[in-house]
PDB file of C-alpha atoms in Angstrom:
ATOM      1  CA  UNK A   2       0.000   0.000   0.000  1.00 69.00           C
ATOM      2  CA  UNK A   3       1.151   3.499  -0.694  1.00 74.00           C
ATOM      3  CA  UNK A   4       2.265   5.583   2.265  1.00 86.00           C
ATOM      4  CA  UNK A   5       3.585   9.054   2.936  1.00 92.00           C
ATOM      5  CA  UNK A   6       6.127  10.001   5.562  1.00 94.00           C
ATOM      6  CA  UNK A   7       6.678  13.480   6.898  1.00 97.00           C
ATOM      7  CA  UNK A   8       9.473  12.977   9.410  1.00 96.00           C
ATOM      8  CA  UNK A   9       9.230  16.382  11.075  1.00 95.00           C
ATOM      9  CA  UNK A  10       6.239  16.904  13.359  1.00 95.00           C
ATOM     10  CA  UNK A  11       7.196  20.493  14.159  1.00 95.00           C
ATOM     11  CA  UNK A  12       9.598  22.924  12.541  1.00 96.00           C
ATOM     12  CA  UNK A  13      10.425  26.418  13.771  1.00 97.00           C
ATOM     13  CA  UNK A  14      11.890  28.901  11.320  1.00 97.00           C
ATOM     14  CA  UNK A  15      12.809  32.530  11.811  1.00 97.00           C
ATOM     15  CA  UNK A  16      10.918  34.997   9.680  1.00 97.00           C
ATOM     16  CA  UNK A  17      12.882  35.674   6.519  1.00 97.00           C
ATOM     17  CA  UNK A  18      14.800  32.416   6.711  1.00 97.00           C
ATOM     18  CA  UNK A  19      14.492  29.635   4.175  1.00 97.00           C
ATOM     19  CA  UNK A  20      12.283  26.605   4.674  1.00 97.00           C
ATOM     20  CA  UNK A  21      12.366  22.997   3.607  1.00 97.00           C
ATOM     21  CA  UNK A  22       9.704  20.485   4.615  1.00 98.00           C
ATOM     22  CA  UNK A  23      10.446  16.855   3.920  1.00 98.00           C
ATOM     23  CA  UNK A  24       8.172  14.285   2.360  1.00 97.00           C
ATOM     24  CA  UNK A  25       8.950  10.717   1.355  1.00 95.00           C
ATOM     25  CA  UNK A  26       6.552   8.297  -0.244  1.00 92.00           C
ATOM     26  CA  UNK A  27       6.445   4.571  -0.629  1.00 88.00           C
ATOM     27  CA  UNK A  28       4.907   3.325  -3.824  1.00 78.00           C
ATOM     28  CA  UNK A  29       5.829   1.053  -6.709  1.00 68.00           C
ATOM     29  CA  UNK A  30       5.414   3.660  -9.407  1.00 74.00           C
ATOM     30  CA  UNK A  31       5.579   7.427  -9.403  1.00 73.00           C
ATOM     31  CA  UNK A  32       2.289   8.637  -7.995  1.00 82.00           C
ATOM     32  CA  UNK A  33       0.754  12.045  -8.279  1.00 88.00           C
ATOM     33  CA  UNK A  34       2.177  14.229  -5.500  1.00 92.00           C
ATOM     34  CA  UNK A  35       0.664  17.180  -3.709  1.00 94.00           C
ATOM     35  CA  UNK A  36       1.358  19.666  -0.939  1.00 97.00           C
ATOM     36  CA  UNK A  37      -1.541  21.175   0.992  1.00 96.00           C
ATOM     37  CA  UNK A  38      -1.553  23.844   3.703  1.00 96.00           C
ATOM     38  CA  UNK A  39      -4.080  24.116   6.512  1.00 95.00           C
ATOM     39  CA  UNK A  40      -4.485  27.083   8.828  1.00 91.00           C
ATOM     40  CA  UNK A  41      -6.040  26.368  12.248  1.00 85.00           C
ATOM     41  CA  UNK A  42      -9.691  25.388  11.987  1.00 79.00           C
ATOM     42  CA  UNK A  43      -9.676  25.785   8.218  1.00 84.00           C
ATOM     43  CA  UNK A  44      -9.846  23.530   5.196  1.00 87.00           C
ATOM     44  CA  UNK A  45      -6.910  22.499   3.071  1.00 92.00           C
ATOM     45  CA  UNK A  46      -5.502  24.673   0.321  1.00 92.00           C
ATOM     46  CA  UNK A  47      -3.546  23.154  -2.538  1.00 92.00           C
ATOM     47  CA  UNK A  48      -0.053  24.679  -2.767  1.00 95.00           C
ATOM     48  CA  UNK A  49       1.284  22.693  -5.706  1.00 94.00           C
ATOM     49  CA  UNK A  50       1.186  19.350  -7.464  1.00 92.00           C
ATOM     50  CA  UNK A  51       3.446  17.120  -9.512  1.00 91.00           C
ATOM     51  CA  UNK A  52       2.203  14.837 -12.258  1.00 85.00           C
ATOM     52  CA  UNK A  53       5.126  14.442 -14.629  1.00 82.00           C
ATOM     53  CA  UNK A  54       7.732  16.418 -16.519  1.00 84.00           C
ATOM     54  CA  UNK A  55       9.863  19.085 -14.902  1.00 87.00           C
ATOM     55  CA  UNK A  56      10.830  17.874 -11.440  1.00 90.00           C
ATOM     56  CA  UNK A  57      10.840  21.382  -9.956  1.00 95.00           C
ATOM     57  CA  UNK A  58       7.281  22.549  -9.455  1.00 95.00           C
ATOM     58  CA  UNK A  59       6.230  26.092  -8.664  1.00 96.00           C
ATOM     59  CA  UNK A  60       3.198  26.735  -6.511  1.00 95.00           C
ATOM     60  CA  UNK A  61       1.268  29.525  -4.900  1.00 94.00           C
ATOM     61  CA  UNK A  62       2.537  31.838  -2.152  1.00 94.00           C
ATOM     62  CA  UNK A  63       6.140  31.502  -3.310  1.00 96.00           C
ATOM     63  CA  UNK A  64       6.435  27.785  -2.576  1.00 97.00           C
ATOM     64  CA  UNK A  65       8.180  25.250  -4.759  1.00 98.00           C
ATOM     65  CA  UNK A  66       8.798  21.523  -4.506  1.00 98.00           C
ATOM     66  CA  UNK A  67      11.291  19.196  -6.081  1.00 96.00           C
ATOM     67  CA  UNK A  68      10.526  15.627  -7.049  1.00 94.00           C
ATOM     68  CA  UNK A  69      13.463  13.241  -6.710  1.00 94.00           C
ATOM     69  CA  UNK A  70      12.632   9.791  -8.023  1.00 90.00           C
ATOM     70  CA  UNK A  71      15.835   8.208  -6.719  1.00 91.00           C
ATOM     71  CA  UNK A  72      15.006   9.311  -3.176  1.00 92.00           C
ATOM     72  CA  UNK A  73      11.200   8.915  -3.421  1.00 92.00           C
ATOM     73  CA  UNK A  74      10.992  12.436  -2.075  1.00 95.00           C
ATOM     74  CA  UNK A  75       8.941  15.529  -2.778  1.00 96.00           C
ATOM     75  CA  UNK A  76      10.279  18.240  -0.478  1.00 98.00           C
ATOM     76  CA  UNK A  77       8.633  21.622  -0.154  1.00 98.00           C
ATOM     77  CA  UNK A  78      10.745  24.774  -0.093  1.00 98.00           C
ATOM     78  CA  UNK A  79      10.383  28.487   0.299  1.00 98.00           C
ATOM     79  CA  UNK A  80      13.333  30.915   0.146  1.00 97.00           C
ATOM     80  CA  UNK A  81      11.998  33.421   2.684  1.00 97.00           C
ATOM     81  CA  UNK A  82       9.313  32.577   5.213  1.00 97.00           C
ATOM     82  CA  UNK A  83       6.683  35.086   6.298  1.00 96.00           C
ATOM     83  CA  UNK A  84       4.829  34.986   9.624  1.00 95.00           C
ATOM     84  CA  UNK A  85       1.622  34.225   7.734  1.00 95.00           C
ATOM     85  CA  UNK A  86       3.130  30.929   6.570  1.00 96.00           C
ATOM     86  CA  UNK A  87       2.679  29.448  10.044  1.00 96.00           C
ATOM     87  CA  UNK A  88       0.291  26.528   9.500  1.00 96.00           C
ATOM     88  CA  UNK A  89       0.075  22.758   9.121  1.00 97.00           C
ATOM     89  CA  UNK A  90       1.509  21.358   5.911  1.00 98.00           C
ATOM     90  CA  UNK A  91       0.422  18.034   4.462  1.00 97.00           C
ATOM     91  CA  UNK A  92       2.114  16.060   1.746  1.00 96.00           C
ATOM     92  CA  UNK A  93      -0.228  13.723  -0.152  1.00 93.00           C
ATOM     93  CA  UNK A  94       0.026  11.059  -2.835  1.00 89.00           C
ATOM     94  CA  UNK A  95      -2.409   9.542  -5.242  1.00 85.00           C
ATOM     95  CA  UNK A  96      -1.877   6.514  -7.471  1.00 72.00           C
ATOM     96  CA  UNK A  97      -1.732   7.470 -11.132  1.00 65.00           C
ATOM     97  CA  UNK A  98      -3.813   4.595 -12.486  1.00 62.00           C
ATOM     98  CA  UNK A  99      -7.510   4.165 -11.968  1.00 60.00           C
ATOM     99  CA  UNK A 100      -9.003   5.677  -8.897  1.00 64.00           C
ATOM    100  CA  UNK A 101      -7.072   5.724  -5.683  1.00 63.00           C
ATOM    101  CA  UNK A 102      -7.790   7.848  -2.701  1.00 75.00           C
ATOM    102  CA  UNK A 103      -5.633  10.767  -1.746  1.00 84.00           C
ATOM    103  CA  UNK A 104      -3.345   9.572   1.046  1.00 87.00           C
ATOM    104  CA  UNK A 105      -2.000  12.178   3.421  1.00 93.00           C
ATOM    105  CA  UNK A 106       1.152  12.273   5.454  1.00 95.00           C
ATOM    106  CA  UNK A 107       0.890  13.021   9.161  1.00 95.00           C
ATOM    107  CA  UNK A 108       1.643  16.685   8.619  1.00 96.00           C
ATOM    108  CA  UNK A 109       4.321  19.149   9.702  1.00 97.00           C
ATOM    109  CA  UNK A 110       3.420  22.126  11.845  1.00 97.00           C
ATOM    110  CA  UNK A 111       5.410  25.191  10.864  1.00 97.00           C
ATOM    111  CA  UNK A 112       6.071  27.802  13.515  1.00 97.00           C
ATOM    112  CA  UNK A 113       7.573  31.146  12.496  1.00 96.00           C
ATOM    113  CA  UNK A 114       9.557  33.087  15.068  1.00 95.00           C
ATOM    114  CA  UNK A 115      10.094  36.862  14.884  1.00 91.00           C
TER     115      UNK A 115
ATOM    116  CA  UNK B   5     -16.582  30.034  -8.843  1.00 66.00           C
ATOM    117  CA  UNK B   6     -13.595  28.020  -7.614  1.00 71.00           C
ATOM    118  CA  UNK B   7     -14.814  27.184  -4.141  1.00 91.00           C
ATOM    119  CA  UNK B   8     -16.327  24.369  -2.180  1.00 95.00           C
ATOM    120  CA  UNK B   9     -18.856  25.764   0.289  1.00 96.00           C
ATOM    121  CA  UNK B  10     -19.718  23.894   3.458  1.00 97.00           C
ATOM    122  CA  UNK B  11     -22.519  24.678   5.878  1.00 97.00           C
ATOM    123  CA  UNK B  12     -22.813  25.025   8.757  1.00 97.00           C
ATOM    124  CA  UNK B  13     -19.331  26.042   9.877  1.00 95.00           C
ATOM    125  CA  UNK B  14     -19.993  24.863  13.420  1.00 96.00           C
ATOM    126  CA  UNK B  15     -22.495  22.335  14.742  1.00 97.00           C
ATOM    127  CA  UNK B  16     -23.200  21.097  18.246  1.00 97.00           C
ATOM    128  CA  UNK B  17     -25.541  18.140  18.503  1.00 95.00           C
ATOM    129  CA  UNK B  18     -26.727  15.699  21.102  1.00 94.00           C
ATOM    130  CA  UNK B  19     -26.329  11.973  20.717  1.00 93.00           C
ATOM    131  CA  UNK B  20     -30.029  11.547  19.918  1.00 92.00           C
ATOM    132  CA  UNK B  21     -30.216  14.340  17.358  1.00 92.00           C
ATOM    133  CA  UNK B  22     -30.429  14.125  13.589  1.00 96.00           C
ATOM    134  CA  UNK B  23     -28.538  16.737  11.626  1.00 96.00           C
ATOM    135  CA  UNK B  24     -27.095  17.190   8.152  1.00 97.00           C
ATOM    136  CA  UNK B  25     -23.938  18.714   6.759  1.00 98.00           C
ATOM    137  CA  UNK B  26     -24.099  20.333   3.353  1.00 98.00           C
ATOM    138  CA  UNK B  27     -21.463  20.777   0.674  1.00 98.00           C
ATOM    139  CA  UNK B  28     -21.811  22.641  -2.614  1.00 98.00           C
ATOM    140  CA  UNK B  29     -19.543  23.275  -5.584  1.00 97.00           C
ATOM    141  CA  UNK B  30     -20.135  24.906  -8.956  1.00 93.00           C
ATOM    142  CA  UNK B  31     -16.888  24.031 -10.698  1.00 92.00           C
ATOM    143  CA  UNK B  32     -18.391  21.204 -12.740  1.00 91.00           C
ATOM    144  CA  UNK B  33     -16.460  18.640 -10.737  1.00 91.00           C
ATOM    145  CA  UNK B  34     -17.919  15.136 -11.027  1.00 90.00           C
ATOM    146  CA  UNK B  35     -16.251  13.619  -7.982  1.00 90.00           C
ATOM    147  CA  UNK B  36     -17.021  14.649  -4.425  1.00 93.00           C
ATOM    148  CA  UNK B  37     -15.611  13.446  -1.135  1.00 94.00           C
ATOM    149  CA  UNK B  38     -16.199  13.494   2.605  1.00 96.00           C
ATOM    150  CA  UNK B  39     -13.214  13.467   4.923  1.00 96.00           C
ATOM    151  CA  UNK B  40     -13.029  13.371   8.720  1.00 97.00           C
ATOM    152  CA  UNK B  41     -10.183  15.092  10.509  1.00 95.00           C
ATOM    153  CA  UNK B  42      -9.449  14.726  14.203  1.00 95.00           C
ATOM    154  CA  UNK B  43      -7.277  17.262  15.988  1.00 90.00           C
ATOM    155  CA  UNK B  44      -3.600  17.125  15.042  1.00 87.00           C
ATOM    156  CA  UNK B  45      -4.255  14.321  12.544  1.00 92.00           C
ATOM    157  CA  UNK B  46      -4.409  14.200   8.747  1.00 93.00           C
ATOM    158  CA  UNK B  47      -7.780  13.966   6.996  1.00 93.00           C
ATOM    159  CA  UNK B  48      -9.206  10.473   6.614  1.00 94.00           C
ATOM    160  CA  UNK B  49     -11.402   9.564   3.669  1.00 92.00           C
ATOM    161  CA  UNK B  50     -14.976   8.549   4.472  1.00 96.00           C
ATOM    162  CA  UNK B  51     -16.916   8.499   1.189  1.00 95.00           C
ATOM    163  CA  UNK B  52     -16.390   9.101  -2.505  1.00 92.00           C
ATOM    164  CA  UNK B  53     -19.094   9.976  -5.010  1.00 93.00           C
ATOM    165  CA  UNK B  54     -18.413   9.744  -8.706  1.00 89.00           C
ATOM    166  CA  UNK B  55     -21.049  11.018 -11.121  1.00 91.00           C
ATOM    167  CA  UNK B  56     -23.543  11.182  -8.230  1.00 94.00           C
ATOM    168  CA  UNK B  57     -23.050   7.524  -7.344  1.00 94.00           C
ATOM    169  CA  UNK B  58     -21.375   6.251  -4.202  1.00 94.00           C
ATOM    170  CA  UNK B  59     -18.060   4.748  -5.292  1.00 90.00           C
ATOM    171  CA  UNK B  60     -16.230   4.222  -2.046  1.00 88.00           C
ATOM    172  CA  UNK B  61     -17.333   3.806   1.557  1.00 91.00           C
ATOM    173  CA  UNK B  62     -14.327   3.460   3.824  1.00 90.00           C
ATOM    174  CA  UNK B  63     -16.166   1.198   6.288  1.00 91.00           C
ATOM    175  CA  UNK B  64     -17.872   4.188   7.866  1.00 96.00           C
ATOM    176  CA  UNK B  65     -20.480   3.444  10.573  1.00 96.00           C
ATOM    177  CA  UNK B  66     -24.089   3.628   9.407  1.00 96.00           C
ATOM    178  CA  UNK B  67     -24.783   6.577  11.696  1.00 96.00           C
ATOM    179  CA  UNK B  68     -23.145   8.565   8.892  1.00 97.00           C
ATOM    180  CA  UNK B  69     -25.262   8.549   5.739  1.00 97.00           C
ATOM    181  CA  UNK B  70     -24.068  10.371   2.619  1.00 98.00           C
ATOM    182  CA  UNK B  71     -26.292  11.637  -0.144  1.00 97.00           C
ATOM    183  CA  UNK B  72     -25.545  13.240  -3.503  1.00 97.00           C
ATOM    184  CA  UNK B  73     -28.775  14.804  -4.829  1.00 95.00           C
ATOM    185  CA  UNK B  74     -27.064  16.248  -7.911  1.00 93.00           C
ATOM    186  CA  UNK B  75     -23.616  16.924  -9.321  1.00 90.00           C
ATOM    187  CA  UNK B  76     -23.206  20.109  -7.288  1.00 95.00           C
ATOM    188  CA  UNK B  77     -24.443  18.998  -3.894  1.00 97.00           C
ATOM    189  CA  UNK B  78     -23.221  16.533  -1.309  1.00 98.00           C
ATOM    190  CA  UNK B  79     -24.859  15.961   2.047  1.00 98.00           C
ATOM    191  CA  UNK B  80     -23.829  14.007   5.105  1.00 98.00           C
ATOM    192  CA  UNK B  81     -26.715  12.960   7.321  1.00 98.00           C
ATOM    193  CA  UNK B  82     -25.881  12.367  10.961  1.00 97.00           C
ATOM    194  CA  UNK B  83     -27.864  10.312  13.458  1.00 95.00           C
ATOM    195  CA  UNK B  84     -27.127   8.861  16.876  1.00 94.00           C
ATOM    196  CA  UNK B  85     -23.549  10.052  16.874  1.00 95.00           C
ATOM    197  CA  UNK B  86     -21.070   9.426  19.649  1.00 96.00           C
ATOM    198  CA  UNK B  87     -18.801  11.971  21.350  1.00 96.00           C
ATOM    199  CA  UNK B  88     -15.806  10.406  19.580  1.00 96.00           C
ATOM    200  CA  UNK B  89     -17.364  11.501  16.278  1.00 97.00           C
ATOM    201  CA  UNK B  90     -16.530  15.084  17.178  1.00 97.00           C
ATOM    202  CA  UNK B  91     -14.159  16.307  14.473  1.00 96.00           C
ATOM    203  CA  UNK B  92     -13.711  18.635  11.513  1.00 95.00           C
ATOM    204  CA  UNK B  93     -15.641  17.271   8.546  1.00 97.00           C
ATOM    205  CA  UNK B  94     -14.221  18.307   5.218  1.00 96.00           C
ATOM    206  CA  UNK B  95     -15.830  18.130   1.827  1.00 96.00           C
ATOM    207  CA  UNK B  96     -13.756  18.103  -1.332  1.00 94.00           C
ATOM    208  CA  UNK B  97     -14.326  17.863  -5.061  1.00 92.00           C
ATOM    209  CA  UNK B  98     -12.259  17.068  -8.134  1.00 89.00           C
ATOM    210  CA  UNK B  99     -12.716  17.081 -11.889  1.00 84.00           C
ATOM    211  CA  UNK B 100     -12.384  13.380 -12.478  1.00 75.00           C
ATOM    212  CA  UNK B 101     -12.221  10.541 -10.033  1.00 64.00           C
ATOM    213  CA  UNK B 102      -8.557   9.790  -9.544  1.00 59.00           C
ATOM    214  CA  UNK B 103      -6.145  10.705 -12.320  1.00 63.00           C
ATOM    215  CA  UNK B 104      -4.370  13.223 -10.179  1.00 64.00           C
ATOM    216  CA  UNK B 105      -6.735  16.074 -10.805  1.00 70.00           C
ATOM    217  CA  UNK B 106      -6.164  17.510  -7.344  1.00 78.00           C
ATOM    218  CA  UNK B 107      -8.868  18.094  -4.803  1.00 88.00           C
ATOM    219  CA  UNK B 108     -10.484  21.396  -3.833  1.00 91.00           C
ATOM    220  CA  UNK B 109     -11.428  21.393  -0.167  1.00 93.00           C
ATOM    221  CA  UNK B 110     -14.080  23.319   1.679  1.00 94.00           C
ATOM    222  CA  UNK B 111     -13.316  25.044   4.966  1.00 94.00           C
ATOM    223  CA  UNK B 112     -15.069  22.312   6.901  1.00 95.00           C
ATOM    224  CA  UNK B 113     -17.776  21.872   9.517  1.00 96.00           C
ATOM    225  CA  UNK B 114     -16.568  21.703  13.097  1.00 96.00           C
ATOM    226  CA  UNK B 115     -18.838  19.104  14.724  1.00 97.00           C
ATOM    227  CA  UNK B 116     -19.158  18.656  18.473  1.00 97.00           C
ATOM    228  CA  UNK B 117     -21.245  15.783  19.822  1.00 96.00           C
ATOM    229  CA  UNK B 118     -22.390  16.216  23.417  1.00 95.00           C
TER     230      UNK B 118
END
């Protein structure tokens, strides 16, 4: 079965510093890959997605993610974090044949310090 | 319109009550989903509707009853819930079932069972 691992439960970053959130997946083939962000008590907003092609994907709010097949990773990055980026970030995968549910990682809570 | 609208935003109900959650989208998406999210946990899939037909039921207790009256609406009928059913209930939609189309999530209904 496919699975998603986000090894960092919490990450604290100073405002203006760079950010990298890790995501590893376990699946036989390259699935579709997503990053979502969730502010407290809110729904999930899609930041970016990878289907195929260029392994560096640009998203909204200045985020980008890089797909590395050899490492089964899809890490999220941002060059300069703003206080408003504090939220829960979920990596998710979906099989790319037929219908398969969207499987979420356990999430990483980002805290931004002044 | 690029949103999924969920009502109500908050709901408190007793264990003997009957209530319904409503979800609406006007993006022409033909797949709609209900997710349950407990605090500090990732969303968990409950139901999937594809072209107004129930495609997947993730072994959800019968006290949760989904309904898809048309391609834009998705309801979740609640009856005889337990306190452990208290959670954020998220609705989502996508263009095509599976195939990596990405999900658009609503902001959720915060349900408290007393």
